[in-house]
């Protein structure tokens, strides 16, 4: 049986497909010489088919290269920066490595983030160096990849361990955006934290990010943006002005740091937010003067801390509707909880958590919410006097020279004096949840932090910070009595003080590094 389309096929190419133009009748013989000749004549067919297919692929690829595909993104093309900005970029990209190298012996260095300052093909467009390429006026962007870590769960009184453990782990479910329970049940894991720093040239702040606002657009909130920071082209310089004095008049601040986080004026939120903004971004001032824009004017304690961090009063622009700067540092995308930021802040304050041994610190400080200035009502300990009398008796029985001190009875001439006294003398910090407990930060490593919380007003902030600073944290979650008030479980408090005060954490470190792999060759610290 003959297949019709195959039987009608020509044994020679048409003239227009052949390498030669000779036309002749097809040979009728099938002799070996003819077969040999026929194979020779078919060779150009293979060559031409190969060329034709290759050409088709070239044409198809060239055509498809111009078709937009959502999964195919070529490297963006941007106008080159002028030489003076390229030099500035090089200095900025070296700033963090130089900072870390210069403090190799500092406790914070172990936790320093990795800086990515170049946008490579295929990188996500939301990473800081790629964002800087798209953002008008941006001359630099660095994505900070913070190392993962885990924090150990608190101590609980043996008589309350079941109830307090259950209540405390319920709180952990509320911080899933930054931490979650590890497979090892005694730990909370903090993974995948990033930060961003951007530097904008010839920029003007006009009230956004908003100051002292608990909103998604606020500095350190998830939705914070540079969109309303006014800028000119990154290629602009003082050449746009006839004189240097005109340029200085238009942009009077050399370097401006945006620090308009929620309630930036308050003691507690200056410490948990503004200090992180400064720690993450201030190295981009390259050692030169740096100003900051913040919210409402604070009290003396926060003003002193601004100055201790390198921002004397004239360099902080409070409630300013407009501030123009030659360079603006945007470090509002900073983690709320990370050891590098906490330790960097302490080091800038001039405090080393390990410098004063625990055995030389004898003061136990209690923070009352029944005396002194309390910004928010509630969280009073209703049996406070009885509790304090029994704590004094216990300290006397221990015979270690320990003394109970009430914070509201202390008098210091300055915030620096208070911080120094805590650093040199404090062995334990006790009290109900409240802003006063933030002073535990000034005490050293292995300080006992014992926090009382009513079930109606709970938080993990002091556990997180105490653990970051390698302090010993214990807590009790107590039934509500009145308006967010509580009755202390005095025997349980004495139990914790008896076993934990003046001792390092018997379980080991309160914080550990985390990495997905753990082979010995990686030399992970233990």
Short mmCIF file of C-alpha atoms in Angstrom, two decimals:
data_model
loop_
_atom_site.label_atom_id
_atom_site.label_comp_id
_atom_site.label_asym_id
_atom_site.label_seq_id
_atom_site.Cartn_x
_atom_site.Cartn_y
_atom_site.Cartn_z
CA UNK A 1 0.00 0.00 0.00
CA UNK A 2 1.31 3.39 -0.97
CA UNK A 3 0.74 6.51 1.15
CA UNK A 4 -0.51 9.11 -1.34
CA UNK A 5 1.16 12.24 0.09
CA UNK A 6 4.49 10.42 0.48
CA UNK A 7 4.37 8.87 -3.04
CA UNK A 8 3.79 12.28 -4.61
CA UNK A 9 6.68 13.91 -2.75
CA UNK A 10 9.47 15.12 -4.98
CA UNK A 11 12.87 13.57 -4.52
CA UNK A 12 14.54 16.88 -5.40
CA UNK A 13 14.02 20.34 -4.00
CA UNK A 14 12.30 22.94 -6.18
CA UNK A 15 14.68 25.34 -7.83
CA UNK A 16 13.97 28.14 -5.34
CA UNK A 17 15.02 25.87 -2.43
CA UNK A 18 18.18 24.47 -4.01
CA UNK A 19 21.73 25.74 -3.73
CA UNK A 20 22.15 25.19 -7.55
CA UNK A 21 19.79 26.21 -10.33
CA UNK A 22 20.14 23.15 -12.47
CA UNK A 23 16.86 21.48 -13.47
CA UNK A 24 16.92 17.95 -14.80
CA UNK A 25 14.65 14.94 -14.99
CA UNK A 26 14.55 12.62 -12.04
CA UNK A 27 16.64 9.48 -12.67
CA UNK A 28 14.52 6.35 -12.99
CA UNK A 29 17.17 3.86 -11.96
CA UNK A 30 17.89 2.72 -8.43
CA UNK A 31 21.47 1.61 -8.97
CA UNK A 32 23.99 2.06 -6.17
CA UNK A 33 25.64 4.91 -8.04
CA UNK A 34 22.31 6.67 -8.32
CA UNK A 35 21.58 6.13 -4.59
CA UNK A 36 24.92 7.60 -3.76
CA UNK A 37 24.21 10.56 -6.04
CA UNK A 38 20.73 11.00 -4.53
CA UNK A 39 22.15 11.08 -0.97
CA UNK A 40 24.66 13.68 -2.09
CA UNK A 41 21.89 15.76 -3.61
CA UNK A 42 19.79 15.55 -0.43
CA UNK A 43 22.59 17.01 1.76
CA UNK A 44 21.62 20.64 0.97
CA UNK A 45 18.12 19.84 2.28
CA UNK A 46 19.46 19.16 5.79
CA UNK A 47 21.60 22.27 5.70
CA UNK A 48 18.75 24.47 4.56
CA UNK A 49 16.32 23.03 7.11
CA UNK A 50 18.84 23.69 9.89
CA UNK A 51 19.38 27.26 8.72
CA UNK A 52 15.63 27.84 8.36
CA UNK A 53 14.81 26.53 11.84
CA UNK A 54 17.65 28.53 13.42
CA UNK A 55 16.51 31.69 11.65
CA UNK A 56 12.95 31.11 12.83
CA UNK A 57 14.15 30.86 16.45
CA UNK A 58 16.17 34.05 16.13
CA UNK A 59 13.20 35.93 14.67
CA UNK A 60 10.84 34.53 17.30
CA UNK A 61 13.21 35.41 20.16
CA UNK A 62 13.75 38.92 18.85
CA UNK A 63 10.02 39.44 18.57
CA UNK A 64 9.20 37.99 21.99
CA UNK A 65 11.87 40.10 23.67
CA UNK A 66 9.64 43.11 23.07
CA UNK A 67 6.51 41.46 24.47
CA UNK A 68 5.93 42.49 28.10
CA UNK A 69 5.81 39.49 30.45
CA UNK A 70 4.98 39.89 34.14
CA UNK A 71 7.60 37.29 35.06
CA UNK A 72 10.37 38.76 32.92
CA UNK A 73 11.91 42.01 34.09
CA UNK A 74 15.07 43.38 32.57
CA UNK A 75 17.44 45.65 34.46
CA UNK A 76 16.11 49.22 34.59
CA UNK A 77 17.96 51.93 32.73
CA UNK A 78 18.54 55.16 34.60
CA UNK A 79 20.50 58.28 33.78
CA UNK A 80 23.97 58.16 35.32
CA UNK A 81 24.56 60.16 38.48
CA UNK A 82 27.07 63.03 38.34
CA UNK A 83 30.54 62.33 39.74
CA UNK A 84 29.99 64.13 43.07
CA UNK A 85 26.96 61.94 43.83
CA UNK A 86 28.78 58.78 42.79
CA UNK A 87 31.49 59.66 45.30
CA UNK A 88 28.83 60.21 47.96
CA UNK A 89 27.29 56.81 47.17
CA UNK A 90 30.63 55.10 47.69
CA UNK A 91 31.05 56.76 51.07
CA UNK A 92 27.52 55.87 52.13
CA UNK A 93 27.88 52.22 51.12
CA UNK A 94 31.04 51.95 53.22
CA UNK A 95 29.55 53.68 56.28
CA UNK A 96 27.97 50.65 57.97
CA UNK A 97 30.91 48.26 57.41
CA UNK A 98 33.27 50.92 58.78
CA UNK A 99 31.01 51.45 61.80
CA UNK A 100 30.87 47.72 62.56
CA UNK A 101 34.61 47.23 62.05
CA UNK A 102 35.46 50.15 64.33
CA UNK A 103 33.45 48.58 67.16
CA UNK A 104 34.58 44.99 66.77
CA UNK A 105 34.72 44.45 70.56
CA UNK A 106 31.32 45.97 71.31
CA UNK A 107 28.40 43.68 72.30
CA UNK A 108 26.26 44.99 69.43
CA UNK A 109 28.70 43.92 66.70
CA UNK A 110 27.66 40.28 66.95
CA UNK A 111 24.13 41.30 65.89
CA UNK A 112 24.95 43.78 63.11
CA UNK A 113 22.80 43.52 59.96
CA UNK A 114 24.13 42.85 56.48
CA UNK A 115 23.83 45.84 54.15
CA UNK A 116 22.76 45.39 50.50
CA UNK A 117 23.36 48.65 48.65
CA UNK A 118 23.41 47.66 44.96
CA UNK A 119 20.34 46.79 42.88
CA UNK A 120 21.24 43.70 40.87
CA UNK A 121 19.21 42.33 37.93
CA UNK A 122 16.45 40.09 39.21
CA UNK A 123 16.27 41.68 42.66
CA UNK A 124 12.84 42.54 44.02
CA UNK A 125 11.84 46.13 43.24
CA UNK A 126 10.81 46.81 46.83
CA UNK A 127 14.33 46.31 48.19
CA UNK A 128 15.93 49.60 49.19
CA UNK A 129 18.69 49.91 46.53
CA UNK A 130 16.15 49.17 43.76
CA UNK A 131 13.62 51.56 45.29
CA UNK A 132 16.34 54.24 45.36
CA UNK A 133 16.81 53.86 41.61
CA UNK A 134 13.14 54.59 40.98
CA UNK A 135 12.58 57.25 43.62
CA UNK A 136 13.22 60.79 42.33
CA UNK A 137 15.83 62.54 44.42
CA UNK A 138 17.19 59.36 46.01
CA UNK A 139 20.96 59.05 45.88
CA UNK A 140 21.34 55.92 48.04
CA UNK A 141 19.39 52.99 49.43
CA UNK A 142 20.49 50.11 51.63
CA UNK A 143 18.48 47.07 52.58
CA UNK A 144 19.49 45.81 56.02
CA UNK A 145 19.11 42.08 56.60
CA UNK A 146 19.02 41.52 60.35
CA UNK A 147 20.22 38.20 61.80
CA UNK A 148 17.54 35.92 63.23
CA UNK A 149 17.43 35.23 66.95
CA UNK A 150 15.33 33.57 69.61
CA UNK A 151 14.36 34.60 73.15
CA UNK A 152 13.83 32.25 76.08
CA UNK A 153 10.46 32.22 77.85
CA UNK A 154 10.29 34.00 81.26
CA UNK A 155 10.67 32.56 84.72
CA UNK A 156 7.45 31.86 86.59
CA UNK A 157 6.86 31.18 90.25
CA UNK A 158 6.67 27.46 90.98
CA UNK A 159 3.30 28.02 92.67
CA UNK A 160 1.87 29.81 89.61
CA UNK A 161 3.71 28.20 86.74
CA UNK A 162 0.73 26.50 85.11
CA UNK A 163 -1.57 29.54 85.08
CA UNK A 164 1.07 32.15 84.25
CA UNK A 165 2.66 30.05 81.51
CA UNK A 166 -0.70 29.60 79.79
CA UNK A 167 -1.57 33.30 80.04
CA UNK A 168 1.86 34.38 78.85
CA UNK A 169 1.90 32.17 75.76
CA UNK A 170 -1.46 33.62 74.76
CA UNK A 171 0.33 36.98 74.48
CA UNK A 172 2.89 35.50 72.11
CA UNK A 173 0.12 34.80 69.60
CA UNK A 174 -0.35 38.57 69.33
CA UNK A 175 3.15 39.29 67.96
CA UNK A 176 3.14 36.88 65.03
CA UNK A 177 4.26 39.62 62.62
CA UNK A 178 7.67 39.56 64.29
CA UNK A 179 7.90 36.47 66.51
CA UNK A 180 6.36 33.02 66.99
CA UNK A 181 6.81 29.97 69.15
CA UNK A 182 9.80 27.87 68.12
CA UNK A 183 9.72 24.12 67.67
CA UNK A 184 11.70 24.07 70.90
CA UNK A 185 8.77 25.11 73.08
CA UNK A 186 10.78 27.22 75.55
CA UNK A 187 11.75 29.78 72.92
CA UNK A 188 10.15 32.47 70.75
CA UNK A 189 11.77 32.80 67.31
CA UNK A 190 12.26 36.10 65.48
CA UNK A 191 12.92 35.51 61.80
CA UNK A 192 13.22 37.46 58.57
CA UNK A 193 13.50 41.02 59.90
CA UNK A 194 14.65 43.67 57.45
CA UNK A 195 15.21 47.41 57.64
CA UNK A 196 15.63 50.11 55.00
CA UNK A 197 17.66 53.29 54.81
CA UNK A 198 17.21 55.82 52.01
CA UNK A 199 19.10 59.06 51.45
CA UNK A 200 17.32 61.80 49.48
CA UNK A 201 19.13 64.81 48.04
CA UNK A 202 17.71 68.34 48.30
CA UNK A 203 14.67 67.14 50.24
CA UNK A 204 11.99 68.94 52.22
CA UNK A 205 9.93 67.52 55.09
CA UNK A 206 6.40 68.95 55.21
CA UNK A 207 4.64 67.00 57.92
CA UNK A 208 4.76 63.49 56.51
CA UNK A 209 5.44 60.93 57.92
CA UNK A 210 3.14 62.45 60.56
CA UNK A 211 4.55 63.14 64.03
CA UNK A 212 3.12 61.62 67.23
CA UNK A 213 0.40 59.79 65.32
CA UNK A 214 -0.55 56.15 65.95
CA UNK A 215 -1.35 55.53 62.32
CA UNK A 216 -0.19 53.20 59.57
CA UNK A 217 1.61 56.13 57.91
CA UNK A 218 3.72 56.97 60.97
CA UNK A 219 7.45 56.44 61.16
CA UNK A 220 8.12 52.77 62.05
CA UNK A 221 4.58 51.74 61.08
CA UNK A 222 4.11 49.22 58.27
CA UNK A 223 2.72 51.78 55.79
CA UNK A 224 5.31 54.52 56.27
CA UNK A 225 6.33 56.13 52.97
CA UNK A 226 8.64 58.72 51.44
CA UNK A 227 5.94 59.77 48.95
CA UNK A 228 5.28 63.16 50.57
CA UNK A 229 8.91 64.07 51.12
CA UNK A 230 9.54 66.71 48.46
CA UNK A 231 12.64 66.25 46.36
CA UNK A 232 14.22 67.48 43.19
CA UNK A 233 16.14 65.30 40.77
CA UNK A 234 19.08 63.43 42.23
CA UNK A 235 21.21 65.18 39.61
CA UNK A 236 20.40 68.55 41.11
CA UNK A 237 23.10 70.31 43.08
CA UNK A 238 24.05 73.78 44.09
CA UNK A 239 24.75 74.46 40.39
CA UNK A 240 21.05 75.30 40.14
CA UNK A 241 21.73 78.34 42.30
CA UNK A 242 23.87 81.30 41.40
CA UNK A 243 25.76 81.22 44.70
CA UNK A 244 26.49 78.80 47.52
CA UNK A 245 24.69 81.12 49.91
CA UNK A 246 21.49 80.81 47.86
CA UNK A 247 21.75 77.02 48.02
CA UNK A 248 22.37 77.13 51.77
CA UNK A 249 19.35 79.39 52.19
CA UNK A 250 17.12 77.01 50.23
CA UNK A 251 18.43 73.92 52.10
CA UNK A 252 19.79 75.18 55.43
CA UNK A 253 20.19 71.75 57.08
CA UNK A 254 23.10 69.62 55.90
CA UNK A 255 21.71 66.19 56.95
CA UNK A 256 18.25 65.59 58.40
CA UNK A 257 17.00 62.38 60.07
CA UNK A 258 13.24 61.77 60.08
CA UNK A 259 12.21 60.65 63.59
CA UNK A 260 8.49 61.41 63.67
CA UNK A 261 7.39 58.18 65.33
CA UNK A 262 4.24 57.90 67.47
CA UNK A 263 4.48 59.84 70.76
CA UNK A 264 8.15 60.57 70.14
CA UNK A 265 8.03 63.07 73.03
CA UNK A 266 7.24 60.41 75.65
CA UNK A 267 9.91 58.63 77.68
CA UNK A 268 8.82 55.10 76.77
CA UNK A 269 8.21 55.63 73.07
CA UNK A 270 11.37 57.63 72.62
CA UNK A 271 13.19 54.56 73.92
CA UNK A 272 11.34 51.88 71.95
CA UNK A 273 11.16 53.75 68.63
CA UNK A 274 13.22 56.92 68.26
CA UNK A 275 16.38 55.23 69.53
CA UNK A 276 15.95 52.52 66.88
CA UNK A 277 15.52 55.09 64.10
CA UNK A 278 18.72 56.78 65.22
CA UNK A 279 20.67 53.54 65.67
CA UNK A 280 19.71 52.30 62.20
CA UNK A 281 20.31 55.47 60.19
CA UNK A 282 22.69 57.89 61.91
CA UNK A 283 25.84 56.36 60.39
CA UNK A 284 24.74 57.82 57.05
CA UNK A 285 25.67 61.30 58.31
CA UNK A 286 29.25 60.14 57.71
CA UNK A 287 30.47 61.58 60.97
CA UNK A 288 29.21 65.07 60.22
CA UNK A 289 26.53 67.09 62.01
CA UNK A 290 23.07 65.58 61.77
CA UNK A 291 19.72 67.19 62.65
CA UNK A 292 16.41 65.44 63.34
CA UNK A 293 12.77 66.30 62.85
CA UNK A 294 10.45 65.07 65.60
CA UNK A 295 7.03 65.74 67.08
CA UNK A 296 6.01 67.71 70.13
CA UNK A 297 8.63 69.17 72.46
CA UNK A 298 9.49 66.61 75.17
CA UNK A 299 10.32 66.95 78.83
CA UNK A 300 13.82 67.30 80.25
CA UNK A 301 14.57 63.55 80.42
CA UNK A 302 13.92 62.96 76.71
CA UNK A 303 15.68 66.21 75.75
CA UNK A 304 18.77 65.03 77.63
CA UNK A 305 18.65 61.66 75.89
CA UNK A 306 18.46 63.39 72.50
CA UNK A 307 21.65 65.23 73.41
CA UNK A 308 23.38 62.09 74.69
CA UNK A 309 22.69 60.47 71.31
CA UNK A 310 24.33 63.35 69.46
CA UNK A 311 21.39 65.70 68.94
CA UNK A 312 21.67 68.83 71.12
CA UNK A 313 18.55 70.97 71.32
CA UNK A 314 19.25 73.25 68.31
CA UNK A 315 19.58 70.17 66.09
CA UNK A 316 16.13 68.74 66.87
CA UNK A 317 13.27 70.40 64.98
CA UNK A 318 10.16 69.88 67.12
CA UNK A 319 6.72 70.33 65.56
CA UNK A 320 8.29 71.83 62.46
CA UNK A 321 5.90 72.12 59.49
CA UNK A 322 8.81 72.46 57.07
CA UNK A 323 12.48 71.48 57.19
CA UNK A 324 14.68 71.52 54.06
CA UNK A 325 17.96 69.61 53.92
CA UNK A 326 20.72 68.95 51.44
CA UNK A 327 20.50 65.28 52.45
CA UNK A 328 17.59 63.56 54.21
CA UNK A 329 18.04 60.18 55.92
CA UNK A 330 14.89 58.05 55.98
CA UNK A 331 15.32 55.15 58.42
CA UNK A 332 11.67 54.82 59.48
CA UNK A 333 11.55 51.21 58.26
CA UNK A 334 13.33 49.82 61.30
CA UNK A 335 12.47 46.72 63.38
CA UNK A 336 10.76 47.27 66.70
CA UNK A 337 12.66 44.43 68.40
CA UNK A 338 16.25 43.53 67.63
CA UNK A 339 19.40 43.24 69.78
CA UNK A 340 21.57 45.30 67.43
CA UNK A 341 19.33 48.34 67.79
CA UNK A 342 18.96 48.01 71.57
CA UNK A 343 22.65 47.44 72.21
CA UNK A 344 23.73 50.16 69.77
CA UNK A 345 21.54 52.63 71.64
CA UNK A 346 23.07 51.67 75.00
CA UNK A 347 26.57 52.00 73.60
CA UNK A 348 25.78 55.46 72.25
CA UNK A 349 24.47 56.41 75.70
CA UNK A 350 27.88 55.31 77.00
CA UNK A 351 26.66 52.19 78.85
CA UNK A 352 28.20 48.73 78.64
CA UNK A 353 25.84 46.03 80.02
CA UNK A 354 28.80 43.88 81.11
CA UNK A 355 31.02 46.51 82.76
CA UNK A 356 29.75 46.26 86.38
CA UNK A 357 29.68 42.73 87.87
CA UNK A 358 26.39 41.56 89.37
CA UNK A 359 27.89 40.95 92.83
CA UNK A 360 28.79 44.63 93.12
CA UNK A 361 25.23 45.81 92.49
CA UNK A 362 23.04 45.74 95.61
CA UNK A 363 19.98 47.96 94.95
CA UNK A 364 16.51 46.55 94.25
CA UNK A 365 14.28 49.27 92.75
CA UNK A 366 10.49 49.15 92.98
CA UNK A 367 8.33 51.24 90.63
CA UNK A 368 4.99 52.14 92.18
CA UNK A 369 1.93 53.37 90.30
CA UNK A 370 0.36 54.61 93.53
CA UNK A 371 2.84 57.47 93.99
CA UNK A 372 4.41 60.11 91.78
CA UNK A 373 3.38 61.13 88.28
CA UNK A 374 1.49 58.40 86.41
CA UNK A 375 0.47 59.23 82.85
CA UNK A 376 -2.18 56.49 82.55
CA UNK A 377 -4.40 55.34 85.39
CA UNK A 378 -4.70 51.81 86.71
CA UNK A 379 -2.27 48.94 87.27
CA UNK A 380 -1.88 49.80 90.94
CA UNK A 381 -0.88 47.05 93.37
CA UNK A 382 -3.58 47.28 96.04
CA UNK A 383 -1.60 45.40 98.71
CA UNK A 384 1.61 47.24 97.89
CA UNK A 385 2.64 48.28 101.42
CA UNK A 386 2.33 44.76 102.79
CA UNK A 387 4.26 43.41 99.80
CA UNK A 388 7.11 45.92 100.24
CA UNK A 389 7.44 45.15 103.97
CA UNK A 390 7.86 41.44 103.24
CA UNK A 391 10.40 42.12 100.45
CA UNK A 392 12.49 44.17 102.91
CA UNK A 393 12.40 41.30 105.39
CA UNK A 394 13.53 38.83 102.72
CA UNK A 395 16.44 41.01 101.63
CA UNK A 396 17.59 41.34 105.23
CA UNK A 397 17.40 37.55 105.70
CA UNK A 398 19.55 36.99 102.60
CA UNK A 399 22.43 38.86 104.23
CA UNK A 400 23.95 40.12 100.97
CA UNK A 401 23.73 43.84 101.68
CA UNK A 402 20.76 44.28 99.31
CA UNK A 403 18.49 47.31 99.76
CA UNK A 404 14.96 47.97 98.51
CA UNK A 405 14.63 51.45 96.98
CA UNK A 406 11.41 53.15 95.85
CA UNK A 407 11.93 54.89 92.55
CA UNK A 408 9.70 57.84 93.40
CA UNK A 409 11.94 58.61 96.40
CA UNK A 410 15.06 58.88 94.26
CA UNK A 411 16.21 62.35 93.28
CA UNK A 412 18.63 62.96 90.45
CA UNK A 413 19.77 66.21 88.91
CA UNK A 414 19.86 64.80 85.38
CA UNK A 415 18.87 61.84 83.28
CA UNK A 416 22.53 61.01 82.83
CA UNK A 417 22.99 60.76 86.62
CA UNK A 418 19.99 58.43 86.89
CA UNK A 419 21.25 56.18 84.11
CA UNK A 420 24.71 56.04 85.62
CA UNK A 421 23.34 55.17 89.08
CA UNK A 422 21.20 52.35 87.67
CA UNK A 423 24.13 51.04 85.69
CA UNK A 424 26.44 50.92 88.69
CA UNK A 425 24.08 49.87 91.48
CA UNK A 426 20.91 48.03 90.43
CA UNK A 427 20.54 44.28 90.91
CA UNK A 428 16.76 44.00 90.53
CA UNK A 429 13.83 45.97 89.06
CA UNK A 430 10.29 45.24 90.30
CA UNK A 431 6.87 46.70 89.68
CA UNK A 432 3.57 46.71 87.81
CA UNK A 433 3.56 47.18 84.05
CA UNK A 434 4.25 50.85 83.26
CA UNK A 435 6.65 53.32 81.69
CA UNK A 436 8.89 53.45 84.76
CA UNK A 437 10.06 49.90 84.13
CA UNK A 438 11.84 51.17 81.01
CA UNK A 439 14.63 52.23 83.37
CA UNK A 440 15.65 48.56 83.57
CA UNK A 441 17.59 49.27 80.37
CA UNK A 442 20.26 51.17 82.28
CA UNK A 443 20.99 48.23 84.60
CA UNK A 444 23.52 45.62 83.54
CA UNK A 445 23.51 42.04 82.44
CA UNK A 446 21.77 39.47 84.71
CA UNK A 447 19.62 42.12 86.43
CA UNK A 448 16.33 40.58 87.61
CA UNK A 449 13.27 42.24 86.04
CA UNK A 450 10.03 41.16 87.77
CA UNK A 451 6.87 42.53 86.15
CA UNK A 452 3.32 42.32 87.52
CA UNK A 453 0.49 42.49 84.96
CA UNK A 454 -3.29 42.41 85.37
CA UNK A 455 -4.98 40.10 82.87
CA UNK A 456 -6.75 43.14 81.43
CA UNK A 457 -3.51 45.00 80.61
CA UNK A 458 -0.71 42.81 79.33
CA UNK A 459 2.34 43.25 77.12
CA UNK A 460 5.56 41.53 76.08
CA UNK A 461 7.68 44.66 75.66
CA UNK A 462 9.67 44.38 78.89
CA UNK A 463 10.27 40.65 78.44
CA UNK A 464 11.56 41.29 74.92
CA UNK A 465 13.87 44.13 75.91
CA UNK A 466 15.16 42.48 79.08
CA UNK A 467 15.93 39.31 77.11
CA UNK A 468 17.72 41.28 74.38
CA UNK A 469 19.96 42.79 77.07
CA UNK A 470 20.66 39.38 78.70
CA UNK A 471 18.72 40.24 81.84
CA UNK A 472 16.69 37.72 83.89
CA UNK A 473 12.96 38.31 83.36
CA UNK A 474 10.10 36.92 85.46
CA UNK A 475 6.41 37.78 85.44
CA UNK A 476 3.03 37.18 87.03
CA UNK A 477 -0.31 37.62 85.22
CA UNK A 478 -2.80 38.50 87.96
CA UNK A 479 -6.59 38.72 88.16
CA UNK A 480 -8.02 42.21 87.76
CA UNK A 481 -9.12 44.06 90.91
CA UNK A 482 -10.88 47.34 90.20
CA UNK A 483 -9.87 49.39 87.16
CA UNK A 484 -6.92 47.41 85.79
CA UNK A 485 -5.57 47.13 89.34
CA UNK A 486 -4.40 43.93 91.02
CA UNK A 487 -3.46 42.18 94.23
CA UNK A 488 0.11 40.92 94.24
CA UNK A 489 0.68 37.24 94.98
CA UNK A 490 3.21 38.03 97.71
CA UNK A 491 4.41 34.44 98.43
CA UNK A 492 5.01 33.93 94.70
CA UNK A 493 6.99 37.19 94.47
CA UNK A 494 9.15 36.20 97.41
CA UNK A 495 9.68 32.80 95.80
CA UNK A 496 11.00 34.42 92.62
CA UNK A 497 13.23 36.88 94.52
CA UNK A 498 14.64 34.11 96.70
CA UNK A 499 15.61 31.95 93.71
CA UNK A 500 16.47 34.46 90.97
CA UNK A 501 17.76 37.72 92.49
CA UNK A 502 21.51 38.14 92.18
CA UNK A 503 22.00 35.09 89.96
CA UNK A 504 22.55 34.64 86.23
CA UNK A 505 19.90 32.67 84.36
CA UNK A 506 20.54 29.05 85.36
CA UNK A 507 18.98 27.86 82.08
CA UNK A 508 21.64 29.58 79.99
CA UNK A 509 21.52 32.67 77.72
CA UNK A 510 18.20 34.50 77.37
CA UNK A 511 18.97 35.16 73.69
CA UNK A 512 20.56 33.01 71.01
CA UNK A 513 21.38 33.42 67.34
CA UNK A 514 19.40 31.40 64.84
CA UNK A 515 20.38 30.05 61.43
CA UNK A 516 18.65 27.47 59.27
CA UNK A 517 21.78 25.31 59.00
CA UNK A 518 23.96 24.23 61.91
CA UNK A 519 26.91 22.24 60.54
CA UNK A 520 30.14 22.68 62.59
CA UNK A 521 31.91 24.34 59.66
CA UNK A 522 29.53 27.31 59.97
CA UNK A 523 31.04 28.10 63.39
CA UNK A 524 27.77 29.33 64.86
CA UNK A 525 28.14 30.70 68.42
CA UNK A 526 26.66 28.59 71.20
#
